CSV table of C-alpha atoms in Angstrom, one decimal:
chain,number,residue,atom,x,y,z
A,11,MET,CA,-10.4,-40.1,-3.8
A,12,ASN,CA,-8.1,-37.1,-4.5
A,13,LYS,CA,-8.1,-33.0,-3.6
A,14,GLU,CA,-9.8,-32.4,-6.6
A,15,LYS,CA,-12.6,-34.8,-6.9
A,16,LEU,CA,-12.9,-33.6,-3.3
A,17,PHE,CA,-13.6,-30.0,-4.4
A,18,ASP,CA,-15.5,-31.2,-6.8
A,19,THR,CA,-17.8,-33.1,-5.0
A,20,ALA,CA,-18.3,-30.0,-2.5
A,21,ARG,CA,-18.9,-26.6,-5.5
A,22,GLU,CA,-21.5,-29.4,-6.7
A,23,GLN,CA,-23.3,-29.6,-3.0
A,24,ILE,CA,-22.7,-25.8,-2.6
A,25,PHE,CA,-24.0,-24.9,-6.2
A,26,ASN,CA,-27.2,-26.5,-5.5
A,27,THR,CA,-27.9,-25.2,-2.7
A,28,PRO,CA,-31.1,-23.0,-2.3
A,29,PHE,CA,-29.9,-19.7,-2.1
A,30,PHE,CA,-26.1,-20.2,-1.8
A,31,HIS,CA,-25.0,-16.9,-3.1
A,32,GLU,CA,-26.8,-15.2,-0.3
A,33,LYS,CA,-24.8,-17.4,2.0
A,34,PHE,CA,-21.4,-17.7,0.9
A,35,GLN,CA,-20.3,-15.6,3.7
A,36,LEU,CA,-21.1,-18.3,5.9
A,37,LEU,CA,-18.8,-20.7,4.2
A,38,ASP,CA,-15.6,-22.3,5.4
A,39,ASP,CA,-12.6,-20.1,4.7
A,40,ILE,CA,-11.1,-23.1,2.3
A,41,PHE,CA,-14.2,-22.6,0.1
A,42,LYS,CA,-13.7,-19.2,-0.2
A,43,ASP,CA,-10.1,-19.4,-1.7
A,44,ASP,CA,-11.9,-21.7,-4.7
A,45,GLU,CA,-11.8,-19.4,-7.8
A,46,LYS,CA,-14.5,-21.4,-9.1
A,47,ILE,CA,-16.3,-21.0,-5.6
A,48,VAL,CA,-16.0,-17.3,-5.4
A,49,LEU,CA,-17.1,-16.6,-9.4
A,50,ARG,CA,-20.3,-18.0,-9.2
A,51,ALA,CA,-21.1,-16.3,-6.0
A,52,ILE,CA,-20.4,-13.3,-7.4
A,53,GLU,CA,-22.0,-13.9,-11.0
A,54,SER,CA,-25.5,-12.4,-11.2
A,55,ILE,CA,-28.9,-13.7,-11.4
A,56,PRO,CA,-30.6,-13.2,-14.9
A,57,SER,CA,-34.1,-14.7,-12.9
A,58,ILE,CA,-33.7,-11.5,-10.4
A,59,PRO,CA,-34.4,-7.9,-11.4
A,60,ALA,CA,-31.5,-6.3,-12.7
A,61,SER,CA,-31.6,-3.5,-10.0
A,62,CYS,CA,-30.2,-6.3,-8.0
A,63,GLN,CA,-27.6,-7.7,-9.8
A,64,ARG,CA,-24.9,-5.7,-8.4
A,65,CYS,CA,-25.5,-7.0,-5.2
A,66,TYR,CA,-24.2,-10.5,-5.5
A,67,ALA,CA,-21.0,-9.2,-6.2
A,68,TYR,CA,-20.8,-7.9,-2.5
A,69,ASN,CA,-19.7,-11.1,-1.9
A,70,PHE,CA,-16.1,-10.6,-3.2
A,71,GLN,CA,-15.5,-9.0,-0.2
A,72,TYR,CA,-16.2,-11.8,1.8
A,73,SER,CA,-13.4,-14.2,-0.1
A,74,SER,CA,-9.7,-14.3,1.0
A,75,GLU,CA,-7.1,-12.5,0.8
A,76,ARG,CA,-5.2,-14.2,-2.0
A,77,LEU,CA,-8.0,-14.0,-4.0
A,78,ARG,CA,-8.7,-10.0,-3.6
A,79,ASP,CA,-5.7,-10.2,-4.8
A,80,LYS,CA,-6.1,-11.7,-8.4
A,81,LEU,CA,-6.8,-9.2,-10.8
A,82,GLU,CA,-9.1,-11.9,-13.1
A,83,ILE,CA,-11.4,-12.1,-10.1
A,84,ALA,CA,-11.1,-8.6,-8.4
A,85,GLU,CA,-12.0,-7.5,-12.5
A,86,PHE,CA,-15.5,-9.8,-12.6
A,87,ALA,CA,-16.3,-8.1,-9.2
A,88,VAL,CA,-15.6,-4.2,-9.8
A,89,GLN,CA,-17.4,-4.8,-13.5
A,90,ARG,CA,-20.4,-6.1,-11.7
A,91,ASN,CA,-20.0,-3.5,-9.0
A,92,GLY,CA,-17.4,-0.2,-8.7
A,93,GLU,CA,-17.4,-0.6,-5.2
A,94,MET,CA,-16.3,-3.4,-5.0
A,95,LEU,CA,-12.9,-2.1,-4.9
A,96,LYS,CA,-12.4,-0.9,-2.1
A,97,HIS,CA,-11.8,-4.7,-0.9
A,98,CYS,CA,-9.4,-5.4,-3.7
A,99,SER,CA,-5.5,-5.5,-2.3
A,100,GLU,CA,-3.5,-2.7,-1.9
A,101,ARG,CA,-1.9,-3.5,-5.1
A,102,LEU,CA,-4.7,-3.4,-7.3
A,103,ARG,CA,-6.2,-0.5,-6.0
A,104,ASN,CA,-3.2,0.9,-7.5
A,105,HIS,CA,-3.4,-1.0,-10.9
A,106,LYS,CA,-4.6,1.4,-13.3
A,107,PRO,CA,-6.8,-0.6,-16.0
A,108,LEU,CA,-8.8,-2.6,-13.0
A,109,VAL,CA,-9.1,1.0,-11.0
A,110,LEU,CA,-10.3,3.0,-15.0
A,111,LEU,CA,-13.4,-1.0,-14.6
A,112,ALA,CA,-14.4,0.4,-11.5
A,113,VAL,CA,-15.0,3.9,-12.5
A,114,LYS,CA,-16.5,3.4,-15.3
A,115,GLN,CA,-19.4,0.8,-13.8
A,116,TRP,CA,-19.3,3.5,-10.3
A,117,GLY,CA,-17.8,6.8,-10.7
A,118,ARG,CA,-17.5,6.8,-6.9
A,119,ALA,CA,-15.1,4.0,-6.8
A,120,PHE,CA,-12.8,7.0,-6.8
A,121,GLU,CA,-12.8,7.1,-3.0
A,122,PHE,CA,-11.4,4.1,-3.1
A,123,ALA,CA,-8.3,4.2,-6.0
A,124,SER,CA,-4.4,4.6,-4.3
A,125,ASP,CA,-3.3,8.0,-3.8
A,126,THR,CA,-1.4,7.9,-7.1
A,127,LEU,CA,-4.0,7.3,-9.1
A,128,LYS,CA,-6.1,9.9,-7.2
A,129,SER,CA,-4.2,12.4,-9.0
A,130,ASP,CA,-4.1,10.4,-12.7
A,131,TYR,CA,-6.2,12.4,-15.2
A,132,ASP,CA,-7.7,9.8,-17.0
A,133,VAL,CA,-9.2,8.4,-13.4
A,134,ILE,CA,-10.8,11.4,-12.5
A,135,SER,CA,-12.3,12.0,-15.9
A,136,THR,CA,-13.7,9.0,-15.8
A,137,ALA,CA,-15.1,9.1,-12.3
A,138,ILE,CA,-17.0,12.4,-12.7
A,139,GLU,CA,-18.6,11.5,-16.4
A,140,ASN,CA,-19.8,8.3,-14.7
A,141,ASP,CA,-20.9,9.1,-11.6
A,142,ARG,CA,-22.5,12.6,-13.7
A,143,LYS,CA,-24.5,9.6,-15.5
A,144,HIS,CA,-25.2,8.0,-12.1
A,145,GLN,CA,-26.8,11.3,-10.7
A,146,ASP,CA,-28.9,12.7,-14.0
A,147,ALA,CA,-30.3,8.9,-13.7
A,148,ASP,CA,-31.3,9.0,-10.0
A,149,TYR,CA,-28.7,5.8,-9.8
A,150,CYS,CA,-27.9,4.9,-6.1
A,151,ASN,CA,-27.0,1.2,-5.1
A,152,CYS,CA,-30.2,0.5,-2.9
A,153,CYS,CA,-32.8,-2.4,-4.6
A,154,ASP,CA,-35.7,-2.5,-4.0
A,155,TYR,CA,-35.3,-6.4,-4.5
A,156,CYS,CA,-33.4,-7.5,-1.5
A,157,ASN,CA,-34.0,-4.6,0.3
A,158,CYS,CA,-30.4,-4.2,0.7
A,159,GLU,CA,-29.3,0.2,1.2
A,160,CYS,CA,-26.4,2.3,0.4
A,161,ASP,CA,-25.2,5.5,1.3
A,162,ASP,CA,-24.4,6.9,-1.9
A,163,CYS,CA,-26.7,10.1,-1.3
A,164,ASP,CA,-24.3,11.1,1.8
A,165,ARG,CA,-21.2,10.1,0.1
A,166,LEU,CA,-18.6,13.2,-1.2
A,167,ASP,CA,-18.3,14.1,-4.8
A,168,VAL,CA,-15.6,12.8,-6.9
A,169,LEU,CA,-14.1,16.0,-6.9
A,170,SER,CA,-13.5,16.6,-3.1
A,171,LEU,CA,-11.7,13.6,-3.3
A,172,VAL,CA,-9.1,14.9,-5.9
A,173,PRO,CA,-5.7,16.0,-4.1
A,174,GLU,CA,-5.8,19.4,-3.3
A,175,HIS,CA,-2.5,20.0,-5.4
A,176,VAL,CA,-4.0,17.8,-8.8
A,177,LEU,CA,-6.8,20.8,-8.5
A,178,PHE,CA,-4.6,24.0,-8.5
A,179,GLU,CA,-3.0,22.2,-11.6
A,180,THR,CA,-2.9,24.5,-14.8
A,181,ALA,CA,-2.5,21.1,-17.0
A,182,PHE,CA,-5.5,20.2,-14.9
A,183,ILE,CA,-8.0,23.0,-15.1
A,184,MET,CA,-7.4,23.9,-18.4
A,185,ARG,CA,-8.0,19.5,-19.4
A,186,PHE,CA,-11.1,19.3,-17.1
A,187,ALA,CA,-12.8,23.0,-17.5
A,188,ASP,CA,-14.4,22.5,-20.6
A,189,LYS,CA,-15.8,18.9,-20.1
A,190,HIS,CA,-16.9,18.5,-16.7
A,191,LEU,CA,-17.3,21.9,-15.1
A,192,ASP,CA,-21.5,21.7,-15.5
A,193,TYR,CA,-20.6,19.4,-13.1
A,194,LEU,CA,-19.6,21.8,-10.1
A,195,LYS,CA,-21.8,22.9,-7.8
A,196,ILE,CA,-21.4,26.5,-8.0
A,197,PRO,CA,-23.3,29.9,-9.5
A,198,VAL,CA,-24.2,29.9,-13.6
A,199,GLY,CA,-22.6,33.5,-13.6
A,200,ILE,CA,-19.3,32.3,-12.3
A,201,LYS,CA,-18.8,28.8,-14.3
A,202,GLN,CA,-20.1,31.4,-17.3
A,203,LEU,CA,-16.8,33.3,-16.3
A,204,LEU,CA,-14.3,29.9,-15.6
A,205,LYS,CA,-15.1,28.5,-19.0
A,206,SER,CA,-14.4,31.8,-20.4
A,207,LEU,CA,-11.1,32.2,-18.7
A,208,THR,CA,-10.1,28.7,-19.8
A,209,SER,CA,-11.2,29.1,-23.4
A,210,LEU,CA,-8.7,32.4,-23.2
A,211,ALA,CA,-5.9,30.9,-21.6
A,212,LYS,CA,-6.4,27.8,-24.0
A,213,GLN,CA,-5.1,31.2,-26.3
A,214,LEU,CA,-2.4,32.2,-24.8
A,215,ALA,CA,-1.5,28.7,-24.7
A,216,ASN,CA,-1.9,28.6,-28.5
A,217,GLU,CA,-0.3,31.9,-29.5
A,218,LYS,CA,3.0,31.0,-26.6
A,219,HIS,CA,3.4,27.7,-28.6
A,220,ASN,CA,3.8,29.3,-32.2
A,221,GLY,CA,5.8,31.8,-31.1
A,222,ARG,CA,3.6,34.8,-31.2
Protein backbone atom coordinates (compact mmCIF):
# COMPACT_ATOMS: atom_id res chain seq x y z
CA MET A 1 0.00 0.00 0.00
CA ASN A 2 1.54 3.32 -1.07
CA LYS A 3 1.92 6.38 1.18
CA GLU A 4 -1.16 8.24 -0.12
CA LYS A 5 -3.42 5.22 0.38
CA LEU A 6 -2.11 4.87 3.91
CA PHE A 7 -2.90 8.53 4.52
CA ASP A 8 -6.39 8.09 3.08
CA THR A 9 -7.01 5.25 5.49
CA ALA A 10 -5.67 7.30 8.39
CA ARG A 11 -7.75 10.33 7.40
CA GLU A 12 -10.91 8.26 7.27
CA GLN A 13 -10.27 6.91 10.75
CA ILE A 14 -9.48 10.38 12.08
CA PHE A 15 -12.53 12.02 10.49
CA ASN A 16 -14.80 9.31 11.89
CA THR A 17 -13.46 9.81 15.41
CA PRO A 18 -16.16 11.37 17.64
CA PHE A 19 -15.37 14.98 18.53
CA PHE A 20 -12.40 14.88 16.18
CA HIS A 21 -12.06 18.70 16.23
CA GLU A 22 -11.53 18.70 19.97
CA LYS A 23 -8.83 16.01 19.74
CA PHE A 24 -6.83 17.44 16.86
CA GLN A 25 -4.07 18.78 19.09
CA LEU A 26 -3.41 15.23 20.35
CA LEU A 27 -2.64 13.84 16.90
CA ASP A 28 0.85 12.87 15.82
CA ASP A 29 2.82 15.68 14.15
CA ILE A 30 2.75 13.91 10.80
CA PHE A 31 -1.04 14.40 10.66
CA LYS A 32 -0.77 18.04 11.75
CA ASP A 33 1.26 18.56 8.58
CA ASP A 34 -1.49 17.14 6.36
CA GLU A 35 -3.52 19.86 4.62
CA LYS A 36 -6.75 17.88 4.39
CA ILE A 37 -6.72 16.99 8.07
CA VAL A 38 -5.85 20.55 9.15
CA LEU A 39 -8.55 22.10 6.98
CA ARG A 40 -11.12 19.69 8.39
CA ALA A 41 -9.96 20.49 11.93
CA ILE A 42 -10.38 24.24 11.33
CA GLU A 43 -13.68 23.94 9.48
CA SER A 44 -16.77 24.88 11.43
CA ILE A 45 -19.58 22.41 12.12
CA PRO A 46 -23.12 23.48 11.14
CA SER A 47 -24.72 21.53 13.99
CA ILE A 48 -23.16 23.61 16.78
CA PRO A 49 -24.26 27.12 17.84
CA ALA A 50 -23.06 30.01 15.65
CA SER A 51 -21.30 31.56 18.65
CA CYS A 52 -18.93 28.59 18.73
CA GLN A 53 -18.18 28.28 15.02
CA ARG A 54 -14.93 30.25 15.39
CA CYS A 55 -13.68 28.02 18.21
CA TYR A 56 -12.45 25.25 15.93
CA ALA A 57 -10.22 27.73 14.10
CA TYR A 58 -8.04 27.56 17.21
CA ASN A 59 -6.82 24.20 15.89
CA PHE A 60 -4.77 26.20 13.39
CA GLN A 61 -2.24 26.93 16.15
CA TYR A 62 -1.51 23.21 16.47
CA SER A 63 -0.82 22.69 12.77
CA SER A 64 2.73 22.34 11.51
CA GLU A 65 5.05 25.28 11.03
CA ARG A 66 4.95 24.61 7.30
CA LEU A 67 1.17 24.94 7.11
CA ARG A 68 1.13 28.03 9.30
CA ASP A 69 3.26 29.59 6.57
CA LYS A 70 0.92 28.45 3.78
CA LEU A 71 -1.33 31.30 2.61
CA GLU A 72 -4.36 29.21 1.67
CA ILE A 73 -4.48 27.51 5.07
CA ALA A 74 -3.93 30.79 6.92
CA GLU A 75 -6.74 32.48 4.95
CA PHE A 76 -9.09 29.64 5.83
CA ALA A 77 -8.25 30.09 9.52
CA VAL A 78 -8.39 33.89 9.86
CA GLN A 79 -11.65 34.13 7.96
CA ARG A 80 -13.17 32.05 10.74
CA ASN A 81 -11.27 33.63 13.60
CA GLY A 82 -9.13 36.71 13.04
CA GLU A 83 -7.17 36.03 16.21
CA MET A 84 -5.44 33.16 14.41
CA LEU A 85 -3.26 35.76 12.72
CA LYS A 86 -0.99 35.52 15.76
CA HIS A 87 -0.18 31.90 14.86
CA CYS A 88 0.71 32.67 11.24
CA SER A 89 4.33 32.84 10.19
CA GLU A 90 6.19 36.13 10.40
CA ARG A 91 6.07 36.29 6.60
CA LEU A 92 2.29 36.02 6.48
CA ARG A 93 1.76 38.54 9.26
CA ASN A 94 3.35 40.99 6.84
CA HIS A 95 1.03 39.93 3.99
CA LYS A 96 -1.45 42.79 3.66
CA PRO A 97 -4.40 40.92 2.07
CA LEU A 98 -4.25 38.26 4.79
CA VAL A 99 -4.00 40.83 7.58
CA LEU A 100 -6.99 42.70 6.13
CA LEU A 101 -8.98 39.45 6.15
CA ALA A 102 -8.08 38.95 9.81
CA VAL A 103 -8.97 42.46 10.99
CA LYS A 104 -12.23 42.36 9.04
CA GLN A 105 -13.20 39.27 11.02
CA TRP A 106 -11.91 40.68 14.32
CA GLY A 107 -10.54 44.21 14.53
CA ARG A 108 -8.17 43.52 17.38
CA ALA A 109 -6.25 41.01 15.30
CA PHE A 110 -4.38 44.20 14.39
CA GLU A 111 -2.25 43.44 17.44
CA PHE A 112 -0.63 40.55 15.58
CA ALA A 113 0.12 42.33 12.31
CA SER A 114 3.73 43.09 11.42
CA ASP A 115 5.19 46.43 12.51
CA THR A 116 5.12 47.53 8.88
CA LEU A 117 1.39 46.88 8.50
CA LYS A 118 0.61 48.51 11.85
CA SER A 119 1.61 51.71 10.07
CA ASP A 120 -0.59 51.02 7.04
CA TYR A 121 -3.60 53.33 6.91
CA ASP A 122 -5.87 50.78 5.22
CA VAL A 123 -5.12 48.16 7.86
CA ILE A 124 -5.56 50.65 10.73
CA SER A 125 -8.87 51.94 9.38
CA THR A 126 -10.27 48.45 8.73
CA ALA A 127 -9.20 47.25 12.18
CA ILE A 128 -10.81 50.20 13.95
CA GLU A 129 -14.01 49.95 11.96
CA ASN A 130 -14.44 46.26 12.77
CA ASP A 131 -13.40 46.69 16.37
CA ARG A 132 -16.15 49.31 16.67
CA LYS A 133 -18.70 46.90 15.19
CA HIS A 134 -17.76 44.27 17.74
CA GLN A 135 -17.87 46.76 20.58
CA ASP A 136 -21.26 48.06 19.47
CA ALA A 137 -22.61 44.51 19.41
CA ASP A 138 -20.98 43.66 22.73
CA TYR A 139 -18.91 41.16 20.75
CA CYS A 140 -16.45 38.92 22.47
CA ASN A 141 -14.61 35.69 21.73
CA CYS A 142 -16.18 33.92 24.71
CA CYS A 143 -18.43 30.97 23.97
CA ASP A 144 -21.15 29.69 26.25
CA TYR A 145 -21.39 26.43 24.30
CA CYS A 146 -17.93 25.10 25.10
CA ASN A 147 -17.19 27.36 28.07
CA CYS A 148 -14.08 28.82 26.46
CA GLU A 149 -13.13 32.33 27.44
CA CYS A 150 -11.34 35.24 25.87
CA ASP A 151 -9.65 38.31 27.19
CA ASP A 152 -11.25 40.84 24.84
CA CYS A 153 -12.33 43.09 27.66
CA ASP A 154 -8.73 43.37 28.85
CA ARG A 155 -7.24 43.97 25.42
CA LEU A 156 -5.93 47.35 24.35
CA ASP A 157 -7.89 49.45 21.86
CA VAL A 158 -6.63 49.29 18.29
CA LEU A 159 -5.49 52.92 18.44
CA SER A 160 -3.22 52.21 21.36
CA LEU A 161 -1.35 49.71 19.15
CA VAL A 162 -0.73 52.17 16.32
CA PRO A 163 2.91 53.38 16.30
CA GLU A 164 3.19 56.79 17.91
CA HIS A 165 4.93 58.37 14.93
CA VAL A 166 1.94 57.42 12.75
CA LEU A 167 -0.63 58.89 15.15
CA PHE A 168 0.93 62.33 14.74
CA GLU A 169 1.29 62.26 10.97
CA THR A 170 -0.84 64.96 9.36
CA ALA A 171 -2.00 62.59 6.63
CA PHE A 172 -3.13 60.07 9.24
CA ILE A 173 -5.07 62.67 11.23
CA MET A 174 -6.73 64.04 8.09
CA ARG A 175 -7.85 60.59 6.99
CA PHE A 176 -8.73 59.24 10.39
CA ALA A 177 -10.61 62.02 12.19
CA ASP A 178 -13.75 62.28 10.07
CA LYS A 179 -14.48 58.57 9.99
CA HIS A 180 -13.27 57.29 13.33
CA LEU A 181 -13.05 60.17 15.79
CA ASP A 182 -16.06 58.92 17.75
CA TYR A 183 -14.07 55.79 18.54
CA LEU A 184 -11.73 57.79 20.77
CA LYS A 185 -12.54 57.79 24.47
CA ILE A 186 -12.27 61.54 24.94
CA PRO A 187 -14.83 64.20 26.00
CA VAL A 188 -17.47 65.13 23.43
CA GLY A 189 -16.44 68.81 23.44
CA ILE A 190 -12.88 67.94 22.48
CA LYS A 191 -14.09 65.60 19.75
CA GLN A 192 -16.18 68.38 18.25
CA LEU A 193 -13.23 70.75 18.39
CA LEU A 194 -10.96 68.22 16.70
CA LYS A 195 -13.55 67.65 13.97
CA SER A 196 -13.80 71.39 13.39
CA LEU A 197 -10.02 71.76 13.23
CA THR A 198 -9.76 68.82 10.84
CA SER A 199 -12.38 70.34 8.57
CA LEU A 200 -10.55 73.68 8.63
CA ALA A 201 -7.22 71.98 7.93
CA LYS A 202 -8.71 70.29 4.87
CA GLN A 203 -10.04 73.60 3.57
CA LEU A 204 -6.64 75.22 4.00
CA ALA A 205 -4.94 72.29 2.28
CA ASN A 206 -7.34 72.56 -0.67
CA GLU A 207 -6.79 76.30 -0.98
CA LYS A 208 -3.03 75.78 -0.88
CA HIS A 209 -3.32 73.11 -3.56
CA ASN A 210 -5.38 75.42 -5.75
CA GLY A 211 -2.84 78.22 -5.31
CA ARG A 212 -5.12 80.61 -3.47
